[in-house]
Amino acid sequence: PEPRRAAPAVGLRARSAATDLRSGSCDRYRSTMSTDRQHFTDDHDAFRSSFAAFVAKEMTPHYLDWERDGIAPRELFAAAGRYGFVGMAVPEQHGGGGTSDFRFNQVLAEELASAGIGGAGLGITLHNDITTPYFVEYCNDEQAARWLPGIASGDLITAIAMTEPGTGSDLAGIATTAVRDGDVYVLNGTKTFITNGINADLVIVAAKTDPTQRHAGISLLVVERGMEGFERGRNLDKIGLHSQDTAELFFTDVRVPAANLLGEEGSGFQYLSANLAQERLSIAVTGVASARAALDWTVDYVKERTAFGKPISSFQNTKFVLAEVKTEVDVTQAYVDQCVRRLNEGTLSPADAAQAKYWCTELQNRAVDRCLQLFGGYGFMTEYPIARAYADARVTTIYGGTTEVMKTIIAKSLGL
């Protein structure tokens, strides 16, 4: 693919990659997809082809090394930025793609899943889907000029720090404080399970600027790499998503300039709640894409593997299992695409997003587990993407709001 700067007139319409760079992941992804899926335009298809080539050239050859290292290199974000694969929602005047069309984000998630890229891909999707919207929506003019160009280029990697030890879904119960002292806030507290925590240059920190309040006392401060008192702890050792750096963050009397307050003081919980629908839909998109990838790998594998003198694809159990998985994935895909359209229209409700997140992540775990079974002992070997997908899937019913929290939101929408 050509760098974004080489074709400013076409905006987000990515150029087709050279033939020798094509990965084929686009074709693999569509192999079990209904051919009448009319969700994407030609622009999205061109973008998909370019990103598939990028994944094949820049990610797939190095991915297992990153998995062993427990982190993807910072250069990955800058490389993605050169081709327009980060910062799609950043306004064009700040070097971004200038579009809020979430279908471009969806394309990235689908291609990453198809290529079996878990951890490193999550770092990119978090940067695009979850943190960038806060900067685009709530930066003032000075902050936008200072941060958005780097976010769009991938030179400034972003993270968001909400979760604390002992405080998961109860965001109003956070203990991190930010006390105003003239033209700075003095920030103290600890965060954990922070995606991009090691690589991040800009960390959106949820803190209590008024500890006497619960929701109304939360504000968002942007902590920058190198601020005195800001320290990173361990790169946490996880079951899966190994190449995605997940860290503990410590803030000890960090003097954060008041100019780094994102939006208005006391409005942090409101901002976080407003973005939760997109965050949860992002997880849902990856969930169904990962389930489809597992199905595709398994369909190919069972045609090649033999048992008792014939391909295991010929056994009724194999046929029934894969027929059931395909049906669930296709039905779910239709709902997810509908949710993406609603998000673009501004009509996606918290309950819609909760349903998508709950169902897609549970499907992801269920589908990957059933597909792995058909690989037999090879499914337990991490050299096979199905094994890595199995480990990566487990956390998806937890982060972004647990399945139980999603069911609570859905029940509330029913008046229960």
PDB file of C-alpha atoms in Angstrom, residues 32-234:
ATOM      1  CA  THR A  32     -17.471 -18.770   4.893  1.00  0.00           C
ATOM      2  CA  MET A  33     -19.252 -15.416   4.650  1.00  0.00           C
ATOM      3  CA  SER A  34     -22.541 -14.985   2.821  1.00  0.00           C
ATOM      4  CA  THR A  35     -21.809 -13.506  -0.607  1.00  0.00           C
ATOM      5  CA  ASP A  36     -24.714 -11.039  -0.361  1.00  0.00           C
ATOM      6  CA  ARG A  37     -23.281  -9.068   2.568  1.00  0.00           C
ATOM      7  CA  GLN A  38     -23.899  -5.514   1.318  1.00  0.00           C
ATOM      8  CA  HIS A  39     -22.449  -3.733   4.313  1.00  0.00           C
ATOM      9  CA  PHE A  40     -19.310  -2.242   2.775  1.00  0.00           C
ATOM     10  CA  THR A  41     -18.669   0.104  -0.145  1.00  0.00           C
ATOM     11  CA  ASP A  42     -15.870   0.032  -2.704  1.00  0.00           C
ATOM     12  CA  ASP A  43     -13.911   2.386  -0.431  1.00  0.00           C
ATOM     13  CA  HIS A  44     -14.046  -0.149   2.397  1.00  0.00           C
ATOM     14  CA  ASP A  45     -13.046  -2.972   0.058  1.00  0.00           C
ATOM     15  CA  ALA A  46     -10.003  -1.004  -1.160  1.00  0.00           C
ATOM     16  CA  PHE A  47      -9.111  -0.205   2.438  1.00  0.00           C
ATOM     17  CA  ARG A  48      -9.427  -3.909   3.302  1.00  0.00           C
ATOM     18  CA  SER A  49      -7.108  -4.966   0.487  1.00  0.00           C
ATOM     19  CA  SER A  50      -4.468  -2.465   1.563  1.00  0.00           C
ATOM     20  CA  PHE A  51      -4.676  -3.432   5.209  1.00  0.00           C
ATOM     21  CA  ALA A  52      -4.530  -7.146   4.378  1.00  0.00           C
ATOM     22  CA  ALA A  53      -1.289  -6.439   2.513  1.00  0.00           C
ATOM     23  CA  PHE A  54       0.029  -4.417   5.458  1.00  0.00           C
ATOM     24  CA  VAL A  55      -0.735  -7.243   7.893  1.00  0.00           C
ATOM     25  CA  ALA A  56       0.974  -9.783   5.638  1.00  0.00           C
ATOM     26  CA  LYS A  57       4.111  -7.673   5.247  1.00  0.00           C
ATOM     27  CA  GLU A  58       4.463  -5.866   8.577  1.00  0.00           C
ATOM     28  CA  MET A  59       2.788  -8.092  11.162  1.00  0.00           C
ATOM     29  CA  THR A  60       2.467 -11.778  10.273  1.00  0.00           C
ATOM     30  CA  PRO A  61       6.214 -12.461   9.780  1.00  0.00           C
ATOM     31  CA  HIS A  62       7.060 -10.989  13.194  1.00  0.00           C
ATOM     32  CA  TYR A  63       3.984 -11.856  15.228  1.00  0.00           C
ATOM     33  CA  LEU A  64       5.273 -14.940  17.035  1.00  0.00           C
ATOM     34  CA  ASP A  65       8.392 -13.016  18.052  1.00  0.00           C
ATOM     35  CA  TRP A  66       6.184 -10.312  19.556  1.00  0.00           C
ATOM     36  CA  GLU A  67       4.170 -12.971  21.344  1.00  0.00           C
ATOM     37  CA  ARG A  68       7.357 -14.317  22.918  1.00  0.00           C
ATOM     38  CA  ASP A  69       8.555 -10.807  23.778  1.00  0.00           C
ATOM     39  CA  GLY A  70       5.241  -9.919  25.408  1.00  0.00           C
ATOM     40  CA  ILE A  71       4.961  -6.669  23.472  1.00  0.00           C
ATOM     41  CA  ALA A  72       4.724  -5.306  19.944  1.00  0.00           C
ATOM     42  CA  PRO A  73       7.263  -2.668  18.890  1.00  0.00           C
ATOM     43  CA  ARG A  74       6.319   0.998  18.949  1.00  0.00           C
ATOM     44  CA  GLU A  75       7.328   1.149  15.299  1.00  0.00           C
ATOM     45  CA  LEU A  76       4.234  -0.885  14.401  1.00  0.00           C
ATOM     46  CA  PHE A  77       1.974   2.061  15.248  1.00  0.00           C
ATOM     47  CA  ALA A  78       4.089   4.479  13.218  1.00  0.00           C
ATOM     48  CA  ALA A  79       4.089   2.086  10.265  1.00  0.00           C
ATOM     49  CA  ALA A  80       0.294   1.776  10.477  1.00  0.00           C
ATOM     50  CA  GLY A  81       0.077   5.561  10.658  1.00  0.00           C
ATOM     51  CA  ARG A  82       2.032   6.009   7.432  1.00  0.00           C
ATOM     52  CA  TYR A  83      -0.622   4.067   5.534  1.00  0.00           C
ATOM     53  CA  GLY A  84      -3.658   5.564   7.248  1.00  0.00           C
ATOM     54  CA  PHE A  85      -4.521   2.571   9.443  1.00  0.00           C
ATOM     55  CA  VAL A  86      -4.602   4.592  12.671  1.00  0.00           C
ATOM     56  CA  GLY A  87      -6.295   7.908  13.308  1.00  0.00           C
ATOM     57  CA  MET A  88      -9.079   7.416  10.784  1.00  0.00           C
ATOM     58  CA  ALA A  89     -11.408   9.550  12.929  1.00  0.00           C
ATOM     59  CA  VAL A  90      -8.863  12.345  13.446  1.00  0.00           C
ATOM     60  CA  PRO A  91      -9.795  15.444  11.383  1.00  0.00           C
ATOM     61  CA  GLU A  92      -7.851  15.861   8.158  1.00  0.00           C
ATOM     62  CA  GLN A  93      -6.400  19.200   9.273  1.00  0.00           C
ATOM     63  CA  HIS A  94      -4.588  17.275  11.989  1.00  0.00           C
ATOM     64  CA  GLY A  95      -3.323  14.567   9.640  1.00  0.00           C
ATOM     65  CA  GLY A  96      -6.066  11.989  10.103  1.00  0.00           C
ATOM     66  CA  GLY A  97      -8.585  10.314   7.854  1.00  0.00           C
ATOM     67  CA  GLY A  98     -11.398  12.704   8.709  1.00  0.00           C
ATOM     68  CA  THR A  99     -14.145  10.109   8.949  1.00  0.00           C
ATOM     69  CA  SER A 100     -16.261   8.755  11.774  1.00  0.00           C
ATOM     70  CA  ASP A 101     -17.436   5.795   9.673  1.00  0.00           C
ATOM     71  CA  PHE A 102     -16.846   2.860  12.019  1.00  0.00           C
ATOM     72  CA  ARG A 103     -16.895   0.410   9.116  1.00  0.00           C
ATOM     73  CA  PHE A 104     -13.230   1.247   8.524  1.00  0.00           C
ATOM     74  CA  ASN A 105     -12.504   0.200  12.113  1.00  0.00           C
ATOM     75  CA  GLN A 106     -14.533  -2.947  11.509  1.00  0.00           C
ATOM     76  CA  VAL A 107     -12.420  -3.801   8.462  1.00  0.00           C
ATOM     77  CA  LEU A 108      -9.237  -3.637  10.547  1.00  0.00           C
ATOM     78  CA  ALA A 109     -10.676  -5.914  13.226  1.00  0.00           C
ATOM     79  CA  GLU A 110     -11.863  -8.468  10.673  1.00  0.00           C
ATOM     80  CA  GLU A 111      -8.523  -8.619   8.881  1.00  0.00           C
ATOM     81  CA  LEU A 112      -6.529  -8.903  12.110  1.00  0.00           C
ATOM     82  CA  ALA A 113      -8.737 -11.784  13.230  1.00  0.00           C
ATOM     83  CA  SER A 114      -8.472 -13.505   9.858  1.00  0.00           C
ATOM     84  CA  ALA A 115      -4.681 -13.371  10.051  1.00  0.00           C
ATOM     85  CA  GLY A 116      -4.673 -14.733  13.611  1.00  0.00           C
ATOM     86  CA  ILE A 117      -3.259 -11.493  15.038  1.00  0.00           C
ATOM     87  CA  GLY A 118      -4.542 -11.147  18.589  1.00  0.00           C
ATOM     88  CA  GLY A 119      -2.496  -9.198  21.114  1.00  0.00           C
ATOM     89  CA  ALA A 120      -0.673  -6.775  18.832  1.00  0.00           C
ATOM     90  CA  GLY A 121      -3.914  -6.124  16.965  1.00  0.00           C
ATOM     91  CA  LEU A 122      -5.710  -5.235  20.181  1.00  0.00           C
ATOM     92  CA  GLY A 123      -3.224  -2.434  20.807  1.00  0.00           C
ATOM     93  CA  ILE A 124      -4.128  -0.881  17.447  1.00  0.00           C
ATOM     94  CA  THR A 125      -7.890  -1.308  17.859  1.00  0.00           C
ATOM     95  CA  LEU A 126      -7.769   0.213  21.343  1.00  0.00           C
ATOM     96  CA  HIS A 127      -5.840   3.207  19.960  1.00  0.00           C
ATOM     97  CA  ASN A 128      -8.399   3.660  17.148  1.00  0.00           C
ATOM     98  CA  ASP A 129     -11.704   2.588  18.650  1.00  0.00           C
ATOM     99  CA  ILE A 130     -11.501   3.421  22.325  1.00  0.00           C
ATOM    100  CA  THR A 131      -8.991   6.182  23.100  1.00  0.00           C
ATOM    101  CA  THR A 132      -8.930   8.305  19.944  1.00  0.00           C
ATOM    102  CA  PRO A 133     -12.627   9.272  20.253  1.00  0.00           C
ATOM    103  CA  TYR A 134     -11.925  10.979  23.593  1.00  0.00           C
ATOM    104  CA  PHE A 135      -9.216  13.133  22.030  1.00  0.00           C
ATOM    105  CA  VAL A 136     -11.280  13.940  18.943  1.00  0.00           C
ATOM    106  CA  GLU A 137     -14.409  14.799  20.939  1.00  0.00           C
ATOM    107  CA  TYR A 138     -13.078  16.553  24.026  1.00  0.00           C
ATOM    108  CA  CYS A 139      -9.759  18.211  23.100  1.00  0.00           C
ATOM    109  CA  ASN A 140      -9.823  21.983  22.978  1.00  0.00           C
ATOM    110  CA  ASP A 141      -8.045  23.718  20.089  1.00  0.00           C
ATOM    111  CA  GLU A 142      -4.683  23.865  21.840  1.00  0.00           C
ATOM    112  CA  GLN A 143      -4.821  20.198  22.879  1.00  0.00           C
ATOM    113  CA  ALA A 144      -5.938  19.124  19.410  1.00  0.00           C
ATOM    114  CA  ALA A 145      -2.972  20.879  17.800  1.00  0.00           C
ATOM    115  CA  ARG A 146      -0.634  19.351  20.385  1.00  0.00           C
ATOM    116  CA  TRP A 147      -1.821  15.740  20.353  1.00  0.00           C
ATOM    117  CA  LEU A 148      -3.946  14.820  17.335  1.00  0.00           C
ATOM    118  CA  PRO A 149      -1.202  14.878  14.662  1.00  0.00           C
ATOM    119  CA  GLY A 150       0.875  12.388  16.666  1.00  0.00           C
ATOM    120  CA  ILE A 151      -2.156  10.199  17.350  1.00  0.00           C
ATOM    121  CA  ALA A 152      -2.944  10.110  13.625  1.00  0.00           C
ATOM    122  CA  SER A 153       0.652   9.342  12.629  1.00  0.00           C
ATOM    123  CA  GLY A 154       1.062   6.614  15.252  1.00  0.00           C
ATOM    124  CA  ASP A 155       3.964   8.481  16.849  1.00  0.00           C
ATOM    125  CA  LEU A 156       1.879   9.078  19.981  1.00  0.00           C
ATOM    126  CA  ILE A 157       0.459   5.796  21.305  1.00  0.00           C
ATOM    127  CA  THR A 158      -2.562   6.120  23.570  1.00  0.00           C
ATOM    128  CA  ALA A 159      -4.066   4.265  26.518  1.00  0.00           C
ATOM    129  CA  ILE A 160      -6.883   4.794  28.970  1.00  0.00           C
ATOM    130  CA  ALA A 161      -6.530   4.042  32.687  1.00  0.00           C
ATOM    131  CA  MET A 162      -9.760   3.327  34.512  1.00  0.00           C
ATOM    132  CA  THR A 163      -9.411  -0.013  36.310  1.00  0.00           C
ATOM    133  CA  GLU A 164      -7.786  -0.105  39.738  1.00  0.00           C
ATOM    134  CA  PRO A 165      -6.801  -2.980  42.012  1.00  0.00           C
ATOM    135  CA  GLY A 166     -10.060  -3.974  43.679  1.00  0.00           C
ATOM    136  CA  THR A 167     -12.149  -1.689  41.471  1.00  0.00           C
ATOM    137  CA  GLY A 168     -13.371  -3.189  38.210  1.00  0.00           C
ATOM    138  CA  SER A 169     -16.889  -2.474  37.001  1.00  0.00           C
ATOM    139  CA  ASP A 170     -17.602   0.008  39.817  1.00  0.00           C
ATOM    140  CA  LEU A 171     -15.932   2.990  38.179  1.00  0.00           C
ATOM    141  CA  ALA A 172     -17.475   5.444  40.649  1.00  0.00           C
ATOM    142  CA  GLY A 173     -15.517   3.701  43.399  1.00  0.00           C
ATOM    143  CA  ILE A 174     -12.055   4.573  42.070  1.00  0.00           C
ATOM    144  CA  ALA A 175      -9.542   5.829  44.626  1.00  0.00           C
ATOM    145  CA  THR A 176      -7.130   7.734  42.351  1.00  0.00           C
ATOM    146  CA  THR A 177      -7.255  11.454  43.167  1.00  0.00           C
ATOM    147  CA  ALA A 178      -6.253  14.636  41.354  1.00  0.00           C
ATOM    148  CA  VAL A 179      -6.149  17.652  43.655  1.00  0.00           C
ATOM    149  CA  ARG A 180      -5.985  21.098  42.073  1.00  0.00           C
ATOM    150  CA  ASP A 181      -2.943  23.149  43.078  1.00  0.00           C
ATOM    151  CA  GLY A 182      -2.851  26.369  41.112  1.00  0.00           C
ATOM    152  CA  ASP A 183      -2.300  25.558  37.460  1.00  0.00           C
ATOM    153  CA  VAL A 184      -1.655  21.839  38.042  1.00  0.00           C
ATOM    154  CA  TYR A 185      -3.427  18.783  39.381  1.00  0.00           C
ATOM    155  CA  VAL A 186      -1.499  16.605  41.839  1.00  0.00           C
ATOM    156  CA  LEU A 187      -2.297  13.049  40.796  1.00  0.00           C
ATOM    157  CA  ASN A 188      -1.981  10.035  43.111  1.00  0.00           C
ATOM    158  CA  GLY A 189      -3.161   6.474  42.596  1.00  0.00           C
ATOM    159  CA  THR A 190      -2.644   3.100  40.966  1.00  0.00           C
ATOM    160  CA  LYS A 191      -4.181   1.597  37.836  1.00  0.00           C
ATOM    161  CA  THR A 192      -3.967  -1.961  36.550  1.00  0.00           C
ATOM    162  CA  PHE A 193      -4.791  -4.066  33.461  1.00  0.00           C
ATOM    163  CA  ILE A 194      -4.004  -1.089  31.225  1.00  0.00           C
ATOM    164  CA  THR A 195      -3.803  -1.968  27.528  1.00  0.00           C
ATOM    165  CA  ASN A 196      -0.839  -0.271  25.782  1.00  0.00           C
ATOM    166  CA  GLY A 197       0.395   0.525  29.268  1.00  0.00           C
ATOM    167  CA  ILE A 198       4.078   0.065  28.429  1.00  0.00           C
ATOM    168  CA  ASN A 199       4.072   1.665  24.988  1.00  0.00           C
ATOM    169  CA  ALA A 200       1.697   4.549  25.691  1.00  0.00           C
ATOM    170  CA  ASP A 201       2.814   8.158  25.339  1.00  0.00           C
ATOM    171  CA  LEU A 202      -0.559   9.627  26.333  1.00  0.00           C
ATOM    172  CA  VAL A 203      -2.621   8.005  29.084  1.00  0.00           C
ATOM    173  CA  ILE A 204      -6.154   9.205  29.793  1.00  0.00           C
ATOM    174  CA  VAL A 205      -6.468   8.774  33.566  1.00  0.00           C
ATOM    175  CA  ALA A 206      -9.822   8.686  35.328  1.00  0.00           C
ATOM    176  CA  ALA A 207      -9.366  10.355  38.712  1.00  0.00           C
ATOM    177  CA  LYS A 208     -11.442  11.916  41.471  1.00  0.00           C
ATOM    178  CA  THR A 209     -11.081  15.688  41.386  1.00  0.00           C
ATOM    179  CA  ASP A 210     -13.808  15.789  44.050  1.00  0.00           C
ATOM    180  CA  PRO A 211     -13.408  12.747  46.332  1.00  0.00           C
ATOM    181  CA  THR A 212     -16.646  13.625  48.178  1.00  0.00           C
ATOM    182  CA  GLN A 213     -18.632  12.718  45.061  1.00  0.00           C
ATOM    183  CA  ARG A 214     -19.016   9.449  43.212  1.00  0.00           C
ATOM    184  CA  HIS A 215     -19.857   9.825  39.525  1.00  0.00           C
ATOM    185  CA  ALA A 216     -19.855  13.628  39.582  1.00  0.00           C
ATOM    186  CA  GLY A 217     -16.386  13.748  41.087  1.00  0.00           C
ATOM    187  CA  ILE A 218     -14.571  12.026  38.197  1.00  0.00           C
ATOM    188  CA  SER A 219     -12.436  13.934  35.688  1.00  0.00           C
ATOM    189  CA  LEU A 220     -10.132  12.857  32.867  1.00  0.00           C
ATOM    190  CA  LEU A 221      -6.493  13.949  32.845  1.00  0.00           C
ATOM    191  CA  VAL A 222      -3.955  13.209  30.109  1.00  0.00           C
ATOM    192  CA  VAL A 223      -0.675  12.041  31.605  1.00  0.00           C
ATOM    193  CA  GLU A 224       2.277  12.228  29.223  1.00  0.00           C
ATOM    194  CA  ARG A 225       5.338   9.999  28.967  1.00  0.00           C
ATOM    195  CA  GLY A 226       8.159  11.308  31.135  1.00  0.00           C
ATOM    196  CA  MET A 227       6.107  13.205  33.707  1.00  0.00           C
ATOM    197  CA  GLU A 228       7.839  13.026  37.081  1.00  0.00           C
ATOM    198  CA  GLY A 229       6.142  10.590  39.441  1.00  0.00           C
ATOM    199  CA  PHE A 230       4.539   8.568  36.617  1.00  0.00           C
ATOM    200  CA  GLU A 231       5.922   5.026  36.676  1.00  0.00           C
ATOM    201  CA  ARG A 232       5.039   1.840  34.845  1.00  0.00           C
ATOM    202  CA  GLY A 233       5.002  -1.431  36.708  1.00  0.00           C
ATOM    203  CA  ARG A 234       5.069  -4.930  35.333  1.00  0.00           C
TER     204      ARG A 234
END
